[in-house]
Amino acid sequence: MENYLQNKEVILSVKDLSVRFSLRGKSLHAIRGVSLDVYKGESLAIVGESGSGKSVLTKNFIGLLDKNGTIDKGEILFEGMDLAKFKTEREWAKIRGKKIAMVMQDPMTSLNPLKTIGWQISEALILNRGMNHAQAKAETLNILKDVGISEPERRYKQYPHEFSGGMRQRVVIAIAVACSPEILICDEPTTALDVTIQAQILSLIKDLCRKYGMTTIYITHDLGVVANVADRIAVMYAGDIVEVGTSEEVFFDPKHPYTWALMSSLPQLGEKGHELYSIKGTPPKLFGVIRGDAFAPRNPQALKIDYMVRPPYFEISPTHKARTWLLDPRAPKIDPPECLKRLKELENIESGDMDE
Amino acid sequence: MLEYILKRTAGAIISLFVVITLIFVLLRLMPMEGYFGAEYDKLSEEVRASMLAEKGLDQPIYVQLFNFYKSLFQGDLGKSWIYRPNYPIVKILEKKIPYSLKIGVISMIFSLIVGIPLGAVMARFKGKFADKLGTAFIAIVEALPTAVLMLFLQLFFSSWFNLSLLFDKNNYATWVLPIFSISLLSICSYAMWMRRYMIDNINMDYVKLARAKGVSGSRIMFRHVFKNAFVPMAQFLPGSVLSTIIGSIYIEHLYSIPGTGSLLIDVIQLQDNTMVQALVLIYAAIGIAGMFLGDVLMALIDPRISFVKKGDDR
């Protein structure tokens, strides 16, 4: 996949970012030196289990880190600015909405219950695109049509409680799109929706990103979502990106034991009559200092060095790298679990509907 | 909406009817000595009978009740028995209500204008100096026994600002202290609740989304959070406002204001039944009206409270 990088320009670049939270006098190291490039126009998925830091990482891009969190090291470069240095609301006002927008997880609570949805979408247009009320209304009706809400004229005047969950998420997406941002962050956009709606919302986001030329960052723990939408995947574990690569590379040629474990627990790979694979143990506590590979204690095949020295990134291809000692030439050869081979078979069977 | 209001009005009238009937019947069950003095037992049969007949007490209770309602619909609250014998109650109240009402309305407006914004400002600068100062102020006012606080206010403020200790309806300077005293407590309670509800709302997801779409901090406060925080306030506000209007017993006593504040206690002690009935009627009506207005106000602000049948709009 070397041609992936062709004609791609980096739009946002995270360099060695470290974020700490102070919690009841203790310091929690939520992001432990993450580096990541986001390319213009791509769709990047950040996957990982709860507490792996995927949400916290992206909240830094938009200045919505909780008050007790601070960036203690690193840079976030975007359009020649370092977002990690931003302190005041005034600085963020140039970015939020206008340049980087966000779709939140729970559409049931992310809309103001006392304002009509038309008002809420128009507000974004008036504030970010300097429209007057009449222009904003006309544009809002267009956007409502774009996100697949029928009878926009009538819906414009309605309140959030008159919409179902899926429809509300469309409104939330409409608000994000209304700002016409460069980057759209979707924080678990389908987690709160039922399965039948999920696919619709994902393809809606995909279509809109193509139409408006937005770069998308998905945050999710659902590999099914990832397979449907992502060009590239970053796997996070314990506040660190352990593996990053194009969708194909991470799905069909994963290198990090955590990625293996994550893939093995896909229900689609389970065999009838056998218990579904689950990762033993719990993620490490981020209060202390983590030595070596954070995943080692849960990895039955961990090497001695995994407990001692944090592995560097090993490059497998220009787009694919992983933080694991297994890729060191001196490491013993450990094969990925057998069941992962079945992913390829699944791909062949389902290739039709995997893409659309 | 209209259907809802009509339904609630009907409910309010029924509650009022139940309250009045109960009070009326209970008062009739009290010993007769209360009305006619300790000598009642020693009077002759004929005198007693004529005394009862004069007050209409010789008839069965249901007839008395019926007569009471009949005159009530003609706007007649009856005559006082003991407080001012045979003087129409309406006339007694006519003189007293305006004082309580004027003082009440002014303090209500004052406490709303100060209290609600104070709470909003405290929420906006939560944890900062303004918030700490406001919280300390509220804590002091709420923690001090009202009697002590009000007495201190009267004594110190009247000497500092050279104001009169007592109320004089013709001298508006004497209105200041009672109004300020009544407002103080409401201001603190409005500010406290407003701050609390606003802070609740600041942590909601819709505020995060508003920030994410680039709405500034103060715009979020005024255009998004304020109205949402006002919804729970809307329900108890009219009731609290109305209870301010009917006067503060203690403040009216303290400043010798000739209002309705202490009237109820006086007439209960005197067992002036018709006066008790009339006052209970007024207080109950105001209380019920407060709740009713609270519901209507909340419904006007919050579109989620809908009174028409749920459409299949989903």
XYZ file of C-alpha atoms in Angstrom:
670
model
C 0.000 0.000 0.000
C 2.825 2.385 -0.701
C 0.680 4.290 -3.136
C -1.570 5.249 -0.239
C 0.751 8.047 0.703
C 0.908 9.434 -2.819
C -0.622 12.881 -3.176
C -1.505 12.797 0.478
C -0.783 15.855 2.544
C -0.685 15.839 6.323
C -3.517 17.986 7.692
C -3.023 17.352 11.386
C 0.074 16.048 13.048
C 0.359 14.891 16.632
C 3.896 14.695 17.950
C 4.787 12.850 21.137
C 1.649 14.037 22.926
C 1.331 13.379 26.622
C -1.796 14.189 28.643
C -2.249 13.879 32.373
C -5.304 14.125 34.565
C -5.194 14.987 38.213
C -7.706 12.823 40.027
C -8.075 13.176 43.768
C -4.480 14.260 44.159
C -3.157 11.458 41.956
C -1.848 11.936 38.470
C -3.260 9.758 35.726
C -1.204 9.465 32.568
C -3.980 9.133 29.982
C -1.998 9.743 26.784
C 1.546 8.430 26.925
C 3.499 9.940 24.087
C 1.274 9.525 21.037
C 2.457 10.474 17.553
C 0.025 10.374 14.672
C -0.364 11.970 11.266
C -3.784 12.548 9.797
C -3.903 12.929 6.016
C -6.199 15.284 4.180
C -9.368 13.656 2.922
C -8.789 10.297 4.536
C -10.943 8.526 7.047
C -8.989 7.363 10.046
C -10.366 5.093 12.736
C -8.978 5.040 16.237
C -9.920 1.774 17.901
C -9.368 0.531 21.395
C -11.213 -0.582 24.469
C -12.827 1.723 27.026
C -10.253 3.799 28.833
C -7.589 3.381 26.189
C -7.523 7.136 25.689
C -9.044 7.347 22.222
C -11.615 9.968 23.205
C -9.160 11.947 25.303
C -6.727 12.069 22.391
C -9.234 13.621 20.015
C -10.667 16.001 22.600
C -7.272 17.715 22.514
C -7.827 18.567 18.858
C -10.839 20.698 19.734
C -9.892 22.024 23.150
C -12.574 20.155 25.042
C -10.322 18.305 27.443
C -11.919 18.098 30.889
C -10.762 20.812 33.253
C -8.545 18.529 35.325
C -6.585 17.389 32.269
C -3.441 19.048 30.963
C -1.111 18.525 28.057
C 2.309 18.213 29.633
C 4.318 17.440 26.517
C 4.027 17.299 22.759
C 2.583 19.195 19.844
C -0.574 19.117 17.753
C 0.222 20.845 14.495
C -2.683 22.097 12.399
C -2.505 24.763 9.695
C 0.763 26.059 11.090
C -0.567 26.376 14.620
C 0.268 24.255 17.616
C -3.094 23.409 19.191
C -1.324 21.996 22.240
C -0.262 25.526 23.144
C -3.793 26.952 22.980
C -4.984 28.214 26.318
C -7.815 30.715 25.894
C -11.334 30.317 24.583
C -10.579 33.035 22.056
C -7.844 30.971 20.443
C -10.084 27.915 20.290
C -12.926 29.946 18.819
C -10.984 29.990 15.524
C -10.800 26.191 15.467
C -13.945 24.801 17.056
C -16.719 24.271 14.592
C -14.998 26.314 11.892
C -12.039 24.007 11.290
C -12.637 20.947 13.415
C -16.106 19.757 14.368
C -17.327 16.844 16.387
C -20.213 14.381 16.350
C -20.882 13.148 19.847
C -21.748 9.703 21.006
C -25.219 10.123 22.433
C -27.695 11.917 20.192
C -30.384 11.674 22.872
C -28.612 14.193 25.083
C -26.431 16.221 22.738
C -29.148 18.563 21.531
C -30.572 21.442 23.526
C -34.081 20.241 24.430
C -35.596 23.737 24.476
C -34.484 24.966 21.046
C -35.843 23.892 17.708
C -33.443 21.876 15.633
C -33.588 24.563 12.979
C -32.355 27.107 15.505
C -29.549 24.830 16.589
C -28.280 24.212 13.069
C -28.689 27.863 12.097
C -26.693 28.915 15.140
C -23.686 27.031 13.810
C -24.092 28.709 10.416
C -24.490 32.191 11.857
C -21.533 31.848 14.196
C -19.135 30.055 11.892
C -20.056 31.179 8.415
C -21.274 34.681 9.243
C -24.681 34.209 7.649
C -27.729 36.263 8.516
C -30.897 34.588 9.721
C -32.558 34.236 6.334
C -29.446 32.790 4.685
C -28.943 30.478 7.623
C -32.481 29.204 7.359
C -32.183 28.470 3.657
C -28.872 26.717 4.167
C -30.234 24.765 7.138
C -33.049 23.432 4.981
C -30.454 22.317 2.418
C -28.366 20.592 5.046
C -31.417 18.873 6.526
C -32.124 17.487 3.091
C -28.469 16.448 2.809
C -28.565 14.436 6.010
C -31.671 12.629 4.868
C -34.370 14.341 6.885
C -37.573 14.514 4.892
C -39.958 17.481 4.999
C -37.221 19.869 6.180
C -39.629 22.823 6.310
C -41.741 21.099 8.968
C -38.820 19.469 10.766
C -37.034 22.823 11.013
C -39.557 24.041 13.566
C -39.562 20.881 15.652
C -37.834 20.190 18.954
C -35.336 17.385 19.600
C -37.850 15.323 21.562
C -39.934 15.007 18.410
C -37.113 13.063 16.733
C -36.042 9.444 17.144
C -32.476 8.536 18.100
C -31.330 7.969 14.543
C -32.957 11.188 13.369
C -31.343 13.132 16.199
C -27.948 11.785 15.232
C -28.657 13.074 11.719
C -29.346 16.476 13.249
C -26.107 16.314 15.231
C -24.292 15.445 12.018
C -26.087 18.312 10.292
C -24.764 20.691 12.945
C -21.228 19.413 12.456
C -21.505 19.649 8.672
C -23.053 23.117 8.887
C -19.732 24.425 10.147
C -18.103 22.953 7.003
C -15.016 21.921 8.952
C -11.757 20.544 7.597
C -11.817 17.685 10.059
C -14.859 15.883 11.426
C -14.329 13.881 14.594
C -16.973 11.215 15.134
C -16.832 9.996 18.706
C -18.565 6.609 18.670
C -21.237 7.983 16.352
C -23.302 4.813 16.289
C -22.796 3.336 19.752
C -26.064 4.681 21.131
C -28.099 3.668 18.077
C -29.684 0.379 17.272
C -28.056 -1.875 14.741
C -30.431 -1.216 11.886
C -29.754 2.519 12.064
C -25.968 2.218 12.488
C -25.273 1.336 8.881
C -27.415 4.222 7.623
C -25.616 6.749 9.811
C -22.194 5.455 8.791
C -22.932 5.638 5.092
C -24.416 9.097 5.631
C -21.205 10.322 7.264
C -19.182 8.699 4.495
C -21.236 10.381 1.750
C -21.140 13.785 3.424
C -17.380 13.614 3.898
C -16.941 12.871 0.226
C -19.347 15.650 -0.740
C -17.851 18.326 1.501
C -14.270 17.042 1.288
C -13.901 16.546 5.006
C -11.276 14.467 6.743
C -12.883 12.105 9.244
C -11.575 10.671 12.450
C -13.727 7.891 13.882
C -13.380 6.840 17.465
C -14.836 3.426 18.060
C -14.460 0.106 19.784
C -16.502 -1.591 17.090
C -14.294 -3.224 14.480
C -17.360 -3.735 12.296
C -17.725 0.041 12.015
C -14.042 0.331 11.210
C -14.183 -2.236 8.443
C -17.000 -0.300 6.817
C -15.579 3.171 6.821
C -11.895 3.452 7.607
C -9.020 3.973 5.172
C -6.549 3.735 7.994
C -6.683 2.309 11.497
C -4.823 3.284 14.651
C -5.067 0.798 17.498
C -4.811 2.346 20.951
C -3.985 0.597 24.162
C -3.370 2.202 27.556
C -2.910 5.701 26.184
C -0.614 4.732 23.367
C -0.997 3.860 19.695
C 0.354 0.313 19.458
C -0.235 -0.236 15.768
C -1.196 1.925 12.855
C -1.683 1.032 9.230
C -4.091 1.025 6.344
C -7.279 -0.855 6.900
C -6.043 -3.830 4.912
C -2.722 -3.982 6.675
C -4.226 -3.915 10.142
C -7.018 -6.345 9.341
C -5.120 -8.884 7.283
C -1.565 -8.523 8.503
C -1.712 -7.336 12.124
C 1.603 -7.338 13.958
C 0.932 -6.325 17.547
C -0.264 -8.999 20.001
C -2.947 -6.613 21.224
C -4.288 -6.193 17.706
C -4.299 -9.966 17.389
C -6.239 -10.310 20.601
C -8.670 -7.586 19.565
C -9.317 -9.220 16.201
C -9.638 -12.673 17.714
C -12.490 -11.476 19.868
C -14.546 -10.531 16.806
C -17.761 -12.536 17.005
C -17.528 -13.211 13.253
C -14.373 -15.272 13.916
C -15.927 -17.373 16.632
C -16.555 -21.022 15.825
C -19.852 -22.643 16.576
C -19.649 -24.623 19.814
C -16.486 -22.864 20.973
C -16.421 -20.087 23.491
C -15.793 -16.677 21.936
C -12.264 -15.441 22.513
C -11.861 -12.732 25.125
C -8.762 -10.918 26.314
C -7.856 -12.038 29.820
C -7.158 -9.530 32.579
C -7.803 -5.815 32.704
C -6.032 -2.818 31.171
C -3.197 -1.458 33.308
C -3.781 1.314 35.820
C -2.514 4.544 34.361
C -1.733 6.128 37.724
C 1.751 4.698 38.005
C 4.608 4.448 35.548
C 4.206 1.647 33.039
C 7.380 -0.241 32.259
C 7.879 -2.063 29.008
C 4.956 -3.014 26.802
C 1.690 -2.061 28.522
C 0.002 -5.148 27.080
C 2.606 -7.636 28.321
C 0.793 -8.682 31.540
C -2.229 -9.764 29.496
C -0.214 -11.358 26.741
C 0.430 -15.071 27.379
C 3.268 -15.068 24.856
C 4.969 -11.954 26.209
C 8.731 -11.880 25.971
C 11.013 -11.037 28.879
C 11.978 -7.742 27.315
C 8.300 -6.759 27.079
C 8.293 -6.315 30.854
C 11.452 -4.227 30.869
C 11.787 -1.868 27.920
C 9.065 -0.078 26.035
C 9.229 -1.233 22.416
C 9.904 1.367 19.729
C 7.893 1.538 16.505
C 9.003 -0.978 13.903
C 8.128 -0.065 10.377
C 6.594 -2.846 8.309
C 5.725 -0.656 5.347
C 5.703 3.139 4.886
C 2.123 3.174 6.155
C 2.270 0.342 8.652
C 4.103 0.390 11.969
C 3.699 -1.348 15.298
C 5.145 -1.019 18.770
C 6.144 -4.576 19.593
C 9.439 -6.375 20.217
C 8.179 -9.233 18.056
C 9.263 -7.246 15.021
C 12.851 -7.027 16.241
C 15.070 -9.295 14.136
C 16.342 -10.980 17.321
C 12.839 -11.874 18.547
C 11.588 -15.458 18.399
C 9.044 -16.091 15.703
C 5.520 -16.070 17.098
C 2.683 -16.504 14.636
C -0.603 -14.634 14.907
C -3.543 -16.733 16.085
C -4.871 -19.208 13.518
C -8.365 -17.781 13.536
C -7.182 -14.464 12.064
C -6.639 -16.219 8.739
C -10.365 -16.627 8.524
C -10.717 -12.867 8.200
C -9.418 -13.184 4.670
C -12.028 -15.859 3.937
C -14.718 -13.667 5.420
C -13.515 -10.827 3.254
C -13.826 -12.995 0.169
C -17.324 -14.071 1.052
C -18.578 -10.689 2.136
C -16.464 -8.474 -0.073
C -19.631 -7.241 -1.699
C -21.283 -5.824 1.347
C -18.129 -4.944 3.279
C -17.717 -1.919 1.102
C -21.206 -0.568 0.863
C -52.664 23.889 25.583
C -56.131 25.348 26.172
C -57.476 21.930 27.025
C -54.666 21.484 29.532
C -55.324 24.841 31.153
C -59.044 24.121 31.407
C -58.354 20.734 32.968
C -55.951 22.213 35.480
C -58.412 25.004 36.296
C -61.125 22.474 37.004
C -58.725 20.543 39.208
C -57.747 23.713 41.044
C -61.375 24.625 41.714
C -62.114 21.150 43.054
C -59.097 21.326 45.401
C -60.212 24.711 46.618
C -63.737 23.417 47.252
C -62.398 20.457 49.246
C -60.161 22.688 51.372
C -62.932 25.146 52.181
C -65.459 22.438 52.993
C -63.021 20.672 55.291
C -62.119 23.854 57.152
C -65.778 24.815 57.445
C -66.815 21.463 58.893
C -63.826 21.256 61.238
C -64.513 24.694 62.637
C -68.123 23.740 63.366
C -66.893 20.805 65.460
C -65.120 23.107 67.920
C -66.658 23.630 71.397
C -69.235 26.410 71.547
C -67.552 28.148 74.479
C -64.967 29.378 72.103
C -67.436 31.615 70.314
C -69.488 32.877 73.184
C -67.058 33.012 76.065
C -66.769 31.014 79.295
C -70.169 32.134 80.486
C -71.953 30.207 77.697
C -72.900 27.230 79.905
C -74.532 29.433 82.516
C -76.866 31.142 80.061
C -80.506 30.104 79.802
C -81.792 27.885 76.977
C -83.607 30.734 75.229
C -80.649 33.078 75.266
C -78.407 30.329 73.928
C -80.857 29.464 71.189
C -81.197 33.064 70.121
C -77.436 33.512 70.113
C -77.036 30.435 67.906
C -79.831 31.556 65.607
C -78.283 34.961 65.249
C -75.139 33.396 63.855
C -77.077 30.794 61.889
C -75.556 28.001 63.981
C -78.899 26.428 64.853
C -79.233 24.868 61.435
C -77.682 21.519 60.404
C -74.099 21.791 59.100
C -74.988 21.035 55.476
C -77.473 23.905 55.429
C -74.889 26.226 56.935
C -72.385 25.079 54.338
C -74.859 25.644 51.549
C -75.613 29.154 52.805
C -71.908 29.876 53.080
C -71.303 28.898 49.461
C -74.357 30.815 48.332
C -73.107 34.056 49.820
C -69.572 33.286 48.666
C -70.733 33.274 45.052
C -72.190 36.716 45.635
C -68.762 37.880 46.755
C -69.768 38.011 50.402
C -67.338 36.459 52.867
C -69.697 36.993 55.773
C -69.322 39.071 58.869
C -66.658 38.898 61.504
C -67.804 37.455 64.833
C -65.240 38.540 67.331
C -62.357 40.382 65.655
C -64.694 43.238 64.760
C -68.189 41.993 65.626
C -70.717 42.190 62.806
C -68.337 44.059 60.532
C -68.154 42.723 56.937
C -64.968 40.710 56.443
C -64.517 42.054 52.930
C -64.212 45.543 54.372
C -61.646 44.451 56.948
C -59.519 42.806 54.272
C -59.940 45.684 51.853
C -57.935 47.871 54.191
C -55.231 45.347 55.008
C -54.532 43.558 51.752
C -53.173 46.577 49.832
C -50.262 46.986 52.266
C -49.220 43.355 52.101
C -49.783 43.323 48.361
C -47.720 46.433 47.605
C -44.839 45.428 49.816
C -45.044 41.875 48.485
C -45.063 42.824 44.814
C -42.151 45.229 45.200
C -40.040 42.718 47.110
C -40.951 40.006 44.627
C -39.797 42.075 41.650
C -36.680 43.129 43.516
C -35.755 39.573 44.526
C -36.339 38.188 41.020
C -34.261 40.935 39.418
C -31.411 40.403 41.862
C -31.696 36.721 42.737
C -31.884 35.057 39.319
C -28.977 37.005 37.736
C -26.942 36.545 40.909
C -27.351 32.774 40.607
C -26.510 32.919 36.901
C -23.361 34.954 37.514
C -22.277 32.603 40.270
C -22.725 29.622 37.952
C -20.830 31.369 35.156
C -17.842 31.981 37.424
C -18.150 28.762 39.396
C -15.275 28.369 41.835
C -14.048 31.903 41.181
C -14.214 34.821 43.569
C -17.740 35.968 42.614
C -19.090 32.493 43.254
C -17.331 32.148 46.605
C -18.531 35.554 47.737
C -22.113 34.766 46.726
C -22.022 31.356 48.381
C -20.731 32.874 51.604
C -23.502 35.488 51.491
C -26.176 32.848 50.926
C -24.754 30.598 53.627
C -24.797 33.411 56.174
C -28.362 34.448 55.376
C -29.637 30.876 55.323
C -27.752 29.801 58.435
C -28.707 32.674 60.720
C -32.082 32.228 62.407
C -34.484 34.486 60.549
C -35.673 36.197 63.704
C -32.141 37.209 64.680
C -31.204 38.308 61.165
C -34.330 40.417 60.699
C -34.011 42.035 64.089
C -30.378 42.942 63.376
C -31.336 44.313 59.985
C -33.989 46.490 61.554
C -31.817 47.766 64.389
C -28.530 48.329 62.566
C -29.811 49.526 59.229
C -32.262 51.947 60.801
C -29.505 53.523 62.851
C -26.868 53.499 60.065
C -29.102 54.984 57.440
C -31.159 56.978 59.873
C -34.421 55.258 58.959
C -37.501 54.949 61.039
C -37.937 51.762 63.062
C -41.601 51.485 62.247
C -43.626 51.473 59.082
C -45.488 54.593 58.013
C -47.576 54.274 54.899
C -47.068 57.921 53.952
C -43.307 57.936 54.334
C -41.788 55.833 51.573
C -38.387 55.729 53.285
C -39.931 53.463 55.894
C -40.916 50.999 53.170
C -37.281 50.243 52.354
C -36.310 48.092 55.303
C -39.337 45.774 55.344
C -39.066 45.242 51.584
C -35.341 44.620 51.807
C -35.840 42.182 54.678
C -38.492 40.199 52.828
C -36.423 40.179 49.614
C -33.229 39.037 51.264
C -34.453 35.508 51.887
C -36.023 35.136 48.438
C -32.920 36.506 46.747
C -30.803 33.892 48.455
C -33.131 31.047 47.633
C -33.541 32.108 43.966
C -29.791 32.579 43.583
C -29.014 29.254 45.218
C -31.417 27.267 43.033
C -30.533 29.131 39.867
C -26.823 28.498 40.417
C -27.468 24.861 41.145
C -29.649 24.231 38.093
C -27.277 26.112 35.814
C -24.316 24.105 37.024
C -26.312 20.920 36.482
C -26.908 22.031 32.925
C -23.328 23.097 32.235
C -22.266 19.481 32.580
C -24.825 18.242 30.060
C -23.908 16.848 26.668
C -25.730 19.543 24.738
C -23.399 22.127 26.241
C -20.399 20.112 25.065
C -21.895 19.974 21.574
C -22.552 23.709 21.648
C -18.915 24.298 22.589
C -17.787 21.910 19.884
C -19.735 23.843 17.280
C -17.957 27.007 18.328
C -20.440 28.785 20.601
C -18.673 31.100 23.032
C -18.811 30.630 26.786
C -21.112 33.506 27.595
C -23.420 32.764 24.669
C -23.736 29.180 25.911
C -24.700 30.531 29.319
C -27.316 32.963 28.097
C -28.744 31.259 25.030
C -28.507 27.619 26.034
C -28.073 27.033 29.737
C -30.182 29.819 31.234
C -33.505 28.724 29.793
C -32.865 25.078 30.585
C -31.983 25.934 34.162
C -35.098 28.058 34.420
C -37.441 25.133 33.677
C -37.261 23.549 37.144
C -37.378 27.065 38.647
C -40.532 27.851 36.698
C -42.528 25.347 38.655
C -41.985 26.691 42.126
C -41.450 30.349 41.269
C -45.103 31.496 41.046
C -45.921 29.791 44.331
C -42.986 31.406 46.027
C -43.845 34.763 44.522
C -47.447 34.527 45.714
C -46.442 33.580 49.205
C -44.260 36.674 49.273
C -47.278 38.727 48.303
C -49.519 37.538 51.103
C -47.035 38.980 53.487
C -44.495 37.916 55.960
C -46.000 37.427 59.405
C -42.756 38.228 61.146
C -41.759 41.257 59.110
C -45.207 42.825 59.354
C -45.143 42.300 63.077
C -41.619 43.716 63.387
C -42.379 46.933 61.540
C -46.006 47.207 62.674
C -47.302 47.012 59.124
C -51.112 46.903 59.146
C -51.180 44.044 56.631
C -52.683 40.570 56.518
C -49.544 38.855 57.771
C -50.514 38.291 61.379
C -54.263 38.392 60.873
C -54.753 34.624 60.522
C -53.036 33.876 63.821
C -55.056 36.561 65.586
C -58.411 35.289 64.364
C -57.578 31.645 65.074
C -56.768 32.587 68.660
C -60.019 34.556 68.856
C -61.940 31.640 67.282
C -63.480 34.085 64.850
C -64.717 31.307 62.553
C -65.959 33.352 59.651
C -62.676 35.277 59.526
C -60.695 32.021 59.641
C -62.814 30.666 56.808
C -62.292 33.760 54.720
C -58.543 33.851 55.256
C -58.074 30.128 54.661
C -60.036 30.555 51.467
C -57.699 33.298 50.313
C -54.510 31.478 51.320
C -55.652 28.212 49.761
C -56.678 29.996 46.588
C -53.275 31.655 46.379
C -51.425 28.400 47.059
C -53.406 26.514 44.444
C -53.062 29.356 41.961
C -49.291 29.273 42.572
C -49.032 25.616 41.666
C -51.308 26.072 38.699
C -49.324 29.010 37.364
C -46.109 27.054 37.950
C -47.349 24.225 35.765
C -48.531 26.575 33.035
C -45.298 28.580 33.080
C -43.222 25.436 32.843
C -45.349 24.197 29.965
C -44.856 27.489 28.148
C -41.069 27.281 28.466
C -40.526 23.586 27.896
C -41.787 22.189 24.580
C -41.372 18.630 25.856
C -44.374 19.120 28.108
C -47.112 18.646 25.630
C -50.770 18.461 26.465
C -52.136 17.303 23.215
C -52.128 13.640 22.405
C -48.774 12.397 21.207
C -48.792 12.371 17.421
C -47.065 9.629 15.459
C -44.422 12.080 14.443
C -41.448 9.894 15.036
